PDB file of C-alpha atoms in Angstrom:
ATOM      1  CA  THR A   6      67.143 135.284 123.631  1.00  0.00           C
ATOM      2  CA  LYS A   7      64.091 133.195 124.604  1.00  0.00           C
ATOM      3  CA  ILE A   8      65.195 130.462 122.213  1.00  0.00           C
ATOM      4  CA  TRP A   9      68.556 130.205 123.986  1.00  0.00           C
ATOM      5  CA  LEU A  10      66.866 129.721 127.329  1.00  0.00           C
ATOM      6  CA  ALA A  11      64.824 126.918 125.845  1.00  0.00           C
ATOM      7  CA  VAL A  12      67.965 125.346 124.319  1.00  0.00           C
ATOM      8  CA  ILE A  13      69.806 125.519 127.646  1.00  0.00           C
ATOM      9  CA  ALA A  14      66.845 124.117 129.586  1.00  0.00           C
ATOM     10  CA  THR A  15      66.465 121.288 127.056  1.00  0.00           C
ATOM     11  CA  GLY A  16      70.155 120.392 127.238  1.00  0.00           C
ATOM     12  CA  PHE A  17      70.115 120.446 131.053  1.00  0.00           C
ATOM     13  CA  LEU A  18      67.002 118.277 131.241  1.00  0.00           C
ATOM     14  CA  ASP A  19      68.309 115.847 128.635  1.00  0.00           C
ATOM     15  CA  SER A  20      71.607 115.508 130.440  1.00  0.00           C
ATOM     16  CA  SER A  21      69.856 115.073 133.771  1.00  0.00           C
ATOM     17  CA  ALA A  22      67.667 112.284 132.279  1.00  0.00           C
ATOM     18  CA  ASN A  23      70.706 110.472 131.084  1.00  0.00           C
ATOM     19  CA  VAL A  24      72.412 110.716 134.464  1.00  0.00           C
ATOM     20  CA  PHE A  25      69.298 109.545 136.309  1.00  0.00           C
ATOM     21  CA  PHE A  26      68.825 106.616 133.841  1.00  0.00           C
ATOM     22  CA  THR A  27      72.416 105.548 134.425  1.00  0.00           C
ATOM     23  CA  ILE A  28      72.021 105.729 138.237  1.00  0.00           C
ATOM     24  CA  ALA A  29      68.719 103.892 138.144  1.00  0.00           C
ATOM     25  CA  SER A  30      70.146 101.164 135.859  1.00  0.00           C
ATOM     26  CA  ARG A  31      72.963 100.548 138.328  1.00  0.00           C
ATOM     27  CA  GLU A  32      71.097 100.878 141.595  1.00  0.00           C
ATOM     28  CA  GLY A  33      67.503  99.886 140.813  1.00  0.00           C
ATOM     29  CA  SER A  34      65.665  97.049 139.217  1.00  0.00           C
ATOM     30  CA  LEU A  35      66.508  96.992 135.509  1.00  0.00           C
ATOM     31  CA  SER A  36      63.005  95.758 134.581  1.00  0.00           C
ATOM     32  CA  VAL A  37      61.324  98.717 136.250  1.00  0.00           C
ATOM     33  CA  VAL A  38      63.836 101.152 134.772  1.00  0.00           C
ATOM     34  CA  SER A  39      63.304  99.727 131.289  1.00  0.00           C
ATOM     35  CA  VAL A  40      59.527  99.994 131.463  1.00  0.00           C
ATOM     36  CA  LEU A  41      59.577 103.550 132.813  1.00  0.00           C
ATOM     37  CA  THR A  42      62.156 104.566 130.194  1.00  0.00           C
ATOM     38  CA  ALA A  43      59.936 103.103 127.463  1.00  0.00           C
ATOM     39  CA  LEU A  44      57.152 105.540 128.532  1.00  0.00           C
ATOM     40  CA  TYR A  45      59.095 108.604 127.317  1.00  0.00           C
ATOM     41  CA  PRO A  46      56.926 108.963 124.127  1.00  0.00           C
ATOM     42  CA  LEU A  47      53.945 109.477 126.374  1.00  0.00           C
ATOM     43  CA  GLY A  48      55.401 112.814 127.509  1.00  0.00           C
ATOM     44  CA  THR A  49      55.727 113.903 123.927  1.00  0.00           C
ATOM     45  CA  ILE A  50      52.156 113.037 123.137  1.00  0.00           C
ATOM     46  CA  ILE A  51      50.833 114.818 126.216  1.00  0.00           C
ATOM     47  CA  LEU A  52      52.957 117.937 125.508  1.00  0.00           C
ATOM     48  CA  ALA A  53      51.753 118.055 121.903  1.00  0.00           C
ATOM     49  CA  ARG A  54      48.161 117.835 123.164  1.00  0.00           C
ATOM     50  CA  ILE A  55      48.618 120.628 125.691  1.00  0.00           C
ATOM     51  CA  PHE A  56      50.723 123.095 123.740  1.00  0.00           C
ATOM     52  CA  LEU A  57      49.981 122.356 120.117  1.00  0.00           C
ATOM     53  CA  LYS A  58      46.378 121.339 120.625  1.00  0.00           C
ATOM     54  CA  GLU A  59      46.913 118.160 118.675  1.00  0.00           C
ATOM     55  CA  LYS A  60      44.288 115.491 118.916  1.00  0.00           C
ATOM     56  CA  ILE A  61      45.213 112.158 120.358  1.00  0.00           C
ATOM     57  CA  ALA A  62      44.481 109.381 117.853  1.00  0.00           C
ATOM     58  CA  LYS A  63      42.541 106.358 118.969  1.00  0.00           C
ATOM     59  CA  THR A  64      45.565 104.117 118.540  1.00  0.00           C
ATOM     60  CA  GLN A  65      47.683 106.485 120.592  1.00  0.00           C
ATOM     61  CA  LEU A  66      45.091 106.501 123.352  1.00  0.00           C
ATOM     62  CA  ILE A  67      45.037 102.695 123.379  1.00  0.00           C
ATOM     63  CA  GLY A  68      48.815 102.628 123.534  1.00  0.00           C
ATOM     64  CA  ILE A  69      48.856 105.131 126.393  1.00  0.00           C
ATOM     65  CA  LEU A  70      46.292 103.124 128.373  1.00  0.00           C
ATOM     66  CA  LEU A  71      48.087  99.832 127.798  1.00  0.00           C
ATOM     67  CA  ALA A  72      51.461 101.318 128.758  1.00  0.00           C
ATOM     68  CA  LEU A  73      50.002 102.781 131.968  1.00  0.00           C
ATOM     69  CA  ALA A  74      48.222  99.546 132.777  1.00  0.00           C
ATOM     70  CA  ALA A  75      51.491  97.581 132.233  1.00  0.00           C
ATOM     71  CA  SER A  76      53.328 100.029 134.523  1.00  0.00           C
ATOM     72  CA  ALA A  77      50.714  99.602 137.204  1.00  0.00           C
ATOM     73  CA  LEU A  78      50.929  95.779 136.923  1.00  0.00           C
ATOM     74  CA  LEU A  79      54.676  95.985 137.195  1.00  0.00           C
ATOM     75  CA  ALA A  80      54.433  98.162 140.293  1.00  0.00           C
ATOM     76  CA  VAL A  81      52.026  95.716 141.930  1.00  0.00           C
ATOM     77  CA  ALA A  82      54.139  92.585 141.081  1.00  0.00           C
TER      78      ALA A  82
END
């Protein structure tokens, strides 16, 4: 029964993400939406670190920092 709750929650969140992406693509700046959408692997890495206790590789850490720096630069521009 716990697995079905996780499946339902995942489906709801995935569907919501698609709806929000579509709305943002139509209403917002496509360059900002594209960059923020490209950050989705960051969430996977962080969740794996928190829940699975996986170590973040040096290359992953560099990628995370570069992606966050690029996002900050985009926000300032």
